[in-house]
Coordinates of N, CA and C in Angstrom, one line a residue:
X1 N 30.7 -84.4 93.5 CA 30.4 -83.4 92.5 C 29.6 -82.3 93.2
X2 N 30.0 -81.1 93.0 CA 29.3 -79.9 93.6 C 28.3 -79.4 92.7
X3 N 27.2 -78.9 93.2 CA 26.1 -78.4 92.4 C 26.5 -76.9 92.0
X4 N 26.0 -76.4 90.9 CA 26.3 -75.0 90.5 C 25.7 -74.1 91.5
X5 N 26.3 -72.9 91.7 CA 25.8 -72.0 92.7 C 24.4 -71.5 92.3
X6 N 23.6 -71.2 93.2 CA 22.3 -70.6 92.9 C 22.5 -69.2 92.5
X7 N 21.6 -68.6 91.7 CA 21.9 -67.2 91.2 C 22.1 -66.2 92.3
X8 N 21.4 -66.4 93.5 CA 21.6 -65.5 94.5 C 22.9 -65.7 95.3
X9 N 23.6 -66.8 95.1 CA 24.9 -67.1 95.7 C 26.0 -66.7 94.8
X10 N 25.8 -66.4 93.5 CA 26.8 -66.1 92.6 C 27.4 -64.7 92.8
X11 N 28.7 -64.6 92.7 CA 29.4 -63.4 92.8 C 29.2 -62.6 94.1
X12 N 29.4 -63.2 95.3 CA 29.1 -62.6 96.6 C 29.9 -61.3 96.8
X13 N 31.2 -61.2 96.3 CA 31.9 -60.0 96.6 C 31.4 -58.8 95.8
X14 N 31.0 -59.1 94.6 CA 30.4 -58.0 93.8 C 29.1 -57.5 94.4
X15 N 28.3 -58.5 94.9 CA 27.1 -58.0 95.6 C 27.4 -57.2 96.8
X16 N 28.4 -57.7 97.6 CA 28.8 -56.9 98.8 C 29.3 -55.5 98.4
X17 N 30.1 -55.4 97.4 CA 30.5 -54.1 96.9 C 29.3 -53.2 96.6
X18 N 28.4 -53.7 95.9 CA 27.2 -53.0 95.5 C 26.4 -52.6 96.8
X19 N 26.3 -53.5 97.7 CA 25.6 -53.1 99.0 C 26.3 -52.0 99.7
X20 N 27.6 -52.1 99.7 CA 28.4 -51.0 100.3 C 28.2 -49.7 99.7
X21 N 28.1 -49.6 98.4 CA 27.8 -48.4 97.7 C 26.4 -47.9 98.0
X22 N 25.5 -48.8 98.0 CA 24.1 -48.3 98.4 C 24.1 -47.8 99.8
X23 N 24.8 -48.4 100.8 CA 24.8 -48.0 102.1 C 25.5 -46.6 102.2
X24 N 26.6 -46.4 101.5 CA 27.3 -45.2 101.5 C 26.4 -44.0 100.9
X25 N 25.6 -44.3 99.9 CA 24.7 -43.4 99.3 C 23.7 -43.0 100.3
X26 N 23.1 -43.9 101.0 CA 22.1 -43.6 102.0 C 22.7 -42.7 103.1
X27 N 23.9 -43.0 103.5 CA 24.5 -42.2 104.6 C 24.8 -40.8 104.2
X28 N 25.0 -40.5 102.9 CA 25.2 -39.2 102.4 C 23.9 -38.4 102.1
X29 N 22.8 -39.1 102.1 CA 21.5 -38.4 101.9 C 21.2 -37.6 103.2
X30 N 21.0 -36.3 103.0 CA 20.8 -35.5 104.2 C 19.4 -35.7 104.8
X31 N 19.3 -35.7 106.1 CA 18.0 -35.8 106.7 C 17.6 -34.4 107.1
X32 N 16.4 -34.3 107.7 CA 15.9 -33.0 108.1 C 16.7 -32.4 109.2
X33 N 17.3 -33.3 110.1 CA 18.0 -32.8 111.2 C 19.5 -32.5 110.9
X34 N 20.1 -33.2 109.9 CA 21.5 -33.1 109.6 C 21.6 -32.4 108.3
X35 N 22.4 -31.3 108.2 CA 22.7 -30.7 106.9 C 23.6 -31.6 106.1
X36 N 23.6 -31.4 104.8 CA 24.5 -32.3 104.0 C 25.9 -32.1 104.3
X37 N 26.7 -33.2 104.3 CA 28.1 -33.1 104.6 C 28.9 -32.8 103.3
X38 N 29.9 -32.0 103.3 CA 30.7 -31.7 102.1 C 31.5 -33.0 101.8
X39 N 31.8 -33.1 100.5 CA 32.6 -34.2 100.0 C 34.1 -33.8 100.2
X40 N 34.9 -34.7 100.6 CA 36.3 -34.4 100.8 C 37.2 -35.2 99.8
X41 N 38.4 -34.9 99.8 CA 39.4 -35.6 98.9 C 39.5 -37.1 99.2
X42 N 39.4 -37.5 100.4 CA 39.5 -38.9 100.8 C 38.4 -39.7 100.2
X43 N 37.2 -39.1 100.2 CA 36.0 -39.7 99.7 C 36.2 -39.9 98.2
X44 N 36.6 -38.9 97.5 CA 36.8 -39.1 96.0 C 37.9 -40.0 95.7
X45 N 39.0 -40.1 96.5 CA 40.1 -41.0 96.3 C 39.5 -42.5 96.4
X46 N 38.7 -42.7 97.4 CA 38.2 -44.1 97.6 C 37.2 -44.4 96.4
X47 N 36.4 -43.4 96.0 CA 35.5 -43.7 94.9 C 36.3 -43.9 93.6
X48 N 37.4 -43.2 93.4 CA 38.2 -43.4 92.2 C 38.8 -44.8 92.2
X49 N 39.3 -45.2 93.4 CA 39.8 -46.6 93.5 C 38.7 -47.6 93.1
X50 N 37.5 -47.4 93.5 CA 36.4 -48.3 93.2 C 36.2 -48.3 91.7
X51 N 36.1 -47.1 91.1 CA 35.9 -47.0 89.6 C 37.0 -47.6 88.8
X52 N 38.2 -47.5 89.3 CA 39.3 -48.1 88.5 C 39.2 -49.7 88.6
X53 N 38.8 -50.2 89.8 CA 38.6 -51.6 89.9 C 37.5 -52.1 89.0
X54 N 36.4 -51.3 88.9 CA 35.3 -51.6 87.9 C 35.8 -51.6 86.5
X55 N 36.7 -50.6 86.2 CA 37.3 -50.6 84.8 C 38.0 -51.9 84.5
X56 N 38.8 -52.4 85.4 CA 39.5 -53.7 85.2 C 38.5 -54.8 85.0
X57 N 37.4 -54.8 85.8 CA 36.4 -55.9 85.7 C 35.7 -55.8 84.3
X58 N 35.3 -54.6 83.9 CA 34.6 -54.4 82.6 C 35.6 -54.8 81.5
X59 N 36.8 -54.5 81.6 CA 37.8 -54.8 80.6 C 37.9 -56.3 80.4
X60 N 38.0 -57.0 81.5 CA 38.1 -58.5 81.4 C 36.8 -59.1 80.9
X61 N 35.7 -58.6 81.4 CA 34.4 -59.1 80.9 C 34.3 -59.0 79.4
X62 N 34.6 -57.8 78.9 CA 34.6 -57.5 77.5 C 35.5 -58.5 76.7
X63 N 36.7 -58.7 77.2 CA 37.6 -59.6 76.6 C 37.1 -61.0 76.5
X64 N 36.5 -61.5 77.6 CA 35.9 -62.8 77.6 C 34.6 -63.0 76.9
X65 N 33.9 -61.9 76.7 CA 32.6 -62.0 76.1 C 32.7 -61.8 74.6
X66 N 33.7 -61.0 74.1 CA 33.8 -60.6 72.7 C 33.9 -61.8 71.7
X67 N 34.8 -62.8 72.0 CA 34.9 -63.8 70.9 C 33.6 -64.6 70.7
X68 N 32.9 -65.1 71.7 CA 31.7 -65.8 71.4 C 30.5 -64.9 71.1
X69 N 30.4 -63.7 71.7 CA 29.3 -62.8 71.5 C 29.8 -61.4 71.2
X70 N 30.1 -61.1 69.9 CA 30.7 -59.9 69.6 C 29.9 -58.6 69.9
X71 N 28.6 -58.7 69.7 CA 27.7 -57.6 70.0 C 27.7 -57.2 71.4
X72 N 27.6 -58.2 72.3 CA 27.6 -58.0 73.7 C 29.0 -57.5 74.2
X73 N 30.0 -58.0 73.6 CA 31.4 -57.5 73.9 C 31.5 -56.0 73.5
X74 N 31.0 -55.6 72.4 CA 31.0 -54.2 72.0 C 30.3 -53.3 73.0
X75 N 29.1 -53.8 73.5 CA 28.4 -53.0 74.5 C 29.2 -52.9 75.8
X76 N 29.9 -53.9 76.2 CA 30.7 -53.9 77.4 C 31.9 -52.9 77.2
X77 N 32.5 -52.9 76.0 CA 33.6 -52.0 75.7 C 33.1 -50.6 75.7
X78 N 31.9 -50.3 75.2 CA 31.3 -49.0 75.3 C 31.1 -48.6 76.7
X79 N 30.6 -49.5 77.6 CA 30.4 -49.2 79.0 C 31.8 -48.9 79.6
X80 N 32.8 -49.6 79.2 CA 34.1 -49.4 79.7 C 34.6 -48.0 79.4
X81 N 34.3 -47.5 78.2 CA 34.7 -46.1 77.8 C 34.0 -45.1 78.6
X82 N 32.7 -45.3 78.8 CA 31.9 -44.4 79.6 C 32.4 -44.3 81.0
X83 N 32.7 -45.5 81.6 CA 33.2 -45.5 82.9 C 34.6 -44.8 83.0
X84 N 35.4 -45.0 82.0 CA 36.7 -44.3 82.0 C 36.4 -42.7 82.0
X85 N 35.5 -42.3 81.3 CA 35.2 -40.8 81.3 C 34.7 -40.4 82.7
X86 N 33.9 -41.2 83.3 CA 33.5 -40.8 84.7 C 34.6 -40.9 85.7
X87 N 35.5 -41.8 85.5 CA 36.7 -41.9 86.4 C 37.6 -40.7 86.2
X88 N 37.7 -40.2 84.9 CA 38.5 -39.0 84.7 C 37.9 -37.8 85.3
X89 N 36.6 -37.7 85.3 CA 35.9 -36.5 86.0 C 36.1 -36.6 87.5
X90 N 36.0 -37.8 88.1 CA 36.2 -37.9 89.5 C 37.7 -37.5 89.9
X91 N 38.6 -37.9 89.0 CA 40.0 -37.5 89.3 C 40.2 -36.0 89.2
X92 N 39.5 -35.3 88.2 CA 39.6 -33.9 88.1 C 38.9 -33.2 89.3
X93 N 37.8 -33.7 89.7 CA 37.1 -33.1 90.9 C 38.0 -33.2 92.1
X94 N 38.7 -34.4 92.3 CA 39.6 -34.5 93.4 C 40.6 -33.4 93.5
X95 N 41.2 -33.0 92.4 CA 42.2 -32.0 92.4 C 41.6 -30.6 92.6
X96 N 40.3 -30.4 92.3 CA 39.6 -29.1 92.5 C 39.2 -28.9 94.0
X97 N 39.1 -29.9 94.7 CA 38.7 -29.8 96.1 C 39.9 -29.3 97.0
X98 N 39.7 -28.5 97.9 CA 40.8 -28.1 98.8 C 41.2 -29.3 99.7
X99 N 42.5 -29.4 99.9 CA 43.0 -30.4 100.8 C 42.9 -29.9 102.2
X100 N 43.0 -30.8 103.2 CA 43.0 -30.4 104.6 C 44.4 -29.8 104.9
X101 N 44.5 -28.9 105.8 CA 45.8 -28.3 106.1 C 46.9 -29.4 106.5
X102 N 46.4 -30.4 107.3 CA 47.3 -31.5 107.7 C 47.8 -32.3 106.5
X103 N 46.9 -32.6 105.5 CA 47.3 -33.3 104.4 C 48.3 -32.5 103.5
X104 N 48.0 -31.2 103.4 CA 48.8 -30.3 102.6 C 50.2 -30.3 103.2
X105 N 50.3 -30.2 104.5 CA 51.6 -30.1 105.2 C 52.4 -31.4 105.0
X106 N 51.7 -32.6 105.1 CA 52.3 -33.9 104.8 C 52.8 -34.0 103.4
X107 N 52.0 -33.5 102.5 CA 52.4 -33.6 101.1 C 53.6 -32.7 100.8
X108 N 53.7 -31.5 101.3 CA 54.8 -30.6 101.1 C 56.1 -31.2 101.7
X109 N 55.9 -31.9 102.8 CA 57.1 -32.5 103.5 C 57.1 -34.0 103.3
X110 N 57.3 -34.4 102.1 CA 57.3 -35.8 101.7 C 58.4 -36.6 102.4
X111 N 58.1 -37.7 103.0 CA 59.0 -38.5 103.7 C 58.9 -39.9 103.0
X112 N 59.7 -40.2 102.0 CA 59.6 -41.4 101.3 C 59.8 -42.6 102.1
X113 N 60.6 -42.5 103.2 CA 60.8 -43.7 104.1 C 59.5 -44.1 104.8
X114 N 58.6 -43.1 105.0 CA 57.4 -43.5 105.6 C 56.3 -43.9 104.7
X115 N 56.3 -43.4 103.5 CA 55.3 -43.7 102.4 C 56.0 -44.1 101.2
X116 N 56.3 -45.4 101.0 CA 57.1 -45.8 99.8 C 56.4 -45.5 98.5
X117 N 55.0 -45.4 98.5 CA 54.3 -45.1 97.3 C 54.3 -43.6 97.0
X118 N 54.8 -42.8 97.9 CA 54.8 -41.3 97.7 C 53.7 -40.6 98.5
X119 N 53.6 -39.3 98.4 CA 52.6 -38.6 99.1 C 51.2 -39.1 98.8
X120 N 50.3 -39.1 99.8 CA 48.9 -39.6 99.6 C 48.2 -38.9 98.5
X121 N 48.4 -37.6 98.3 CA 47.7 -36.9 97.2 C 48.1 -37.4 95.8
X122 N 49.2 -38.1 95.7 CA 49.7 -38.6 94.4 C 49.2 -40.0 94.1
X123 N 48.7 -40.7 95.1 CA 48.3 -42.1 94.8 C 47.1 -42.1 93.8
X124 N 46.2 -41.2 93.9 CA 45.1 -41.1 92.9 C 45.7 -40.9 91.5
X125 N 46.7 -40.1 91.4 CA 47.3 -39.8 90.1 C 48.0 -41.0 89.5
X126 N 48.7 -41.7 90.4 CA 49.4 -42.9 90.0 C 48.4 -44.0 89.5
X127 N 47.3 -44.1 90.2 CA 46.3 -45.1 89.9 C 45.6 -44.7 88.6
X128 N 45.4 -43.4 88.4 CA 44.7 -42.9 87.2 C 45.6 -43.1 86.0
X129 N 46.9 -42.8 86.1 CA 47.8 -43.0 85.0 C 47.9 -44.5 84.6
X130 N 48.0 -45.3 85.6 CA 48.0 -46.8 85.3 C 46.8 -47.2 84.6
X131 N 45.6 -46.8 85.0 CA 44.3 -47.2 84.4 C 44.3 -46.5 83.0
X132 N 44.8 -45.3 82.8 CA 44.8 -44.7 81.5 C 45.6 -45.4 80.5
X133 N 46.7 -45.9 80.9 CA 47.6 -46.7 80.0 C 46.8 -47.9 79.4
X134 N 46.1 -48.6 80.3 CA 45.3 -49.8 79.8 C 44.2 -49.3 78.9
X135 N 43.5 -48.2 79.2 CA 42.4 -47.7 78.4 C 42.9 -47.3 77.0
X136 N 44.0 -46.6 77.0 CA 44.5 -46.1 75.7 C 45.0 -47.2 74.8
X137 N 45.4 -48.3 75.3 CA 45.8 -49.4 74.5 C 44.7 -50.0 73.7
X138 N 43.5 -49.9 74.2 CA 42.3 -50.6 73.6 C 41.3 -49.6 73.0
X139 N 41.5 -48.3 73.2 CA 40.5 -47.3 72.8 C 41.2 -46.2 71.9
X140 N 40.4 -45.8 71.0 CA 40.9 -44.7 70.1 C 40.6 -43.3 70.8
X141 N 41.4 -42.3 70.5 CA 41.1 -41.0 71.0 C 39.7 -40.5 70.7
X142 N 39.2 -40.8 69.6 CA 37.8 -40.4 69.2 C 36.8 -41.1 70.1
X143 N 37.0 -42.3 70.5 CA 36.1 -43.0 71.4 C 36.1 -42.4 72.8
X144 N 37.3 -41.9 73.2 CA 37.4 -41.3 74.5 C 36.8 -39.9 74.7
X145 N 36.5 -39.2 73.6 CA 35.9 -37.9 73.6 C 34.4 -38.1 74.0
X146 N 33.9 -37.3 75.0 CA 32.5 -37.4 75.3 C 31.6 -37.1 74.1
X147 N 30.6 -37.9 74.0 CA 29.7 -37.7 72.9 C 28.5 -36.8 73.3
X148 N 28.2 -35.9 72.5 CA 27.0 -35.0 72.8 C 25.7 -35.8 72.5
X149 N 24.9 -35.9 73.5 CA 23.6 -36.6 73.3 C 22.4 -35.7 73.2
X150 N 22.6 -34.4 73.6 CA 21.5 -33.5 73.6 C 21.6 -32.7 72.3
X151 N 20.4 -32.3 71.8 CA 20.4 -31.4 70.6 C 20.8 -30.0 71.0
X152 N 21.6 -29.4 70.1 CA 22.0 -28.0 70.3 C 21.0 -27.1 69.5
X153 N 20.5 -26.2 70.2 CA 19.6 -25.3 69.6 C 20.2 -23.9 69.3

């Protein structure tokens, strides 16, 4: 019989992902010697992939939590909606950043035999559309609209 994992041993991959994000955040923090580096499309593409993976995790957690603990499940569903809104904004920012000349040339001259999933610039769109289908099956359009939290004067 095996003993249950200690709390600090539980979910090692999730802890590793969080550590990776903290490390990445520290590397983006400018020092006095180095000016801040601009964000590129590849950076936002990887972040978008991470956010969509978190969407799947939150969706499953909400599904498993909701029957025995409805209030907690509702909070997780609300977190899922907020994360979807953040994912949508990252996707929009990706398309507003200029592409590198090399990437633009590769995109305009698509070679399906080399990239079966299509041009690299479209993989974020394919991922976003797939995640959007899942979100829209469980969420109403009203829930997806950003809520104003500040008072308008």
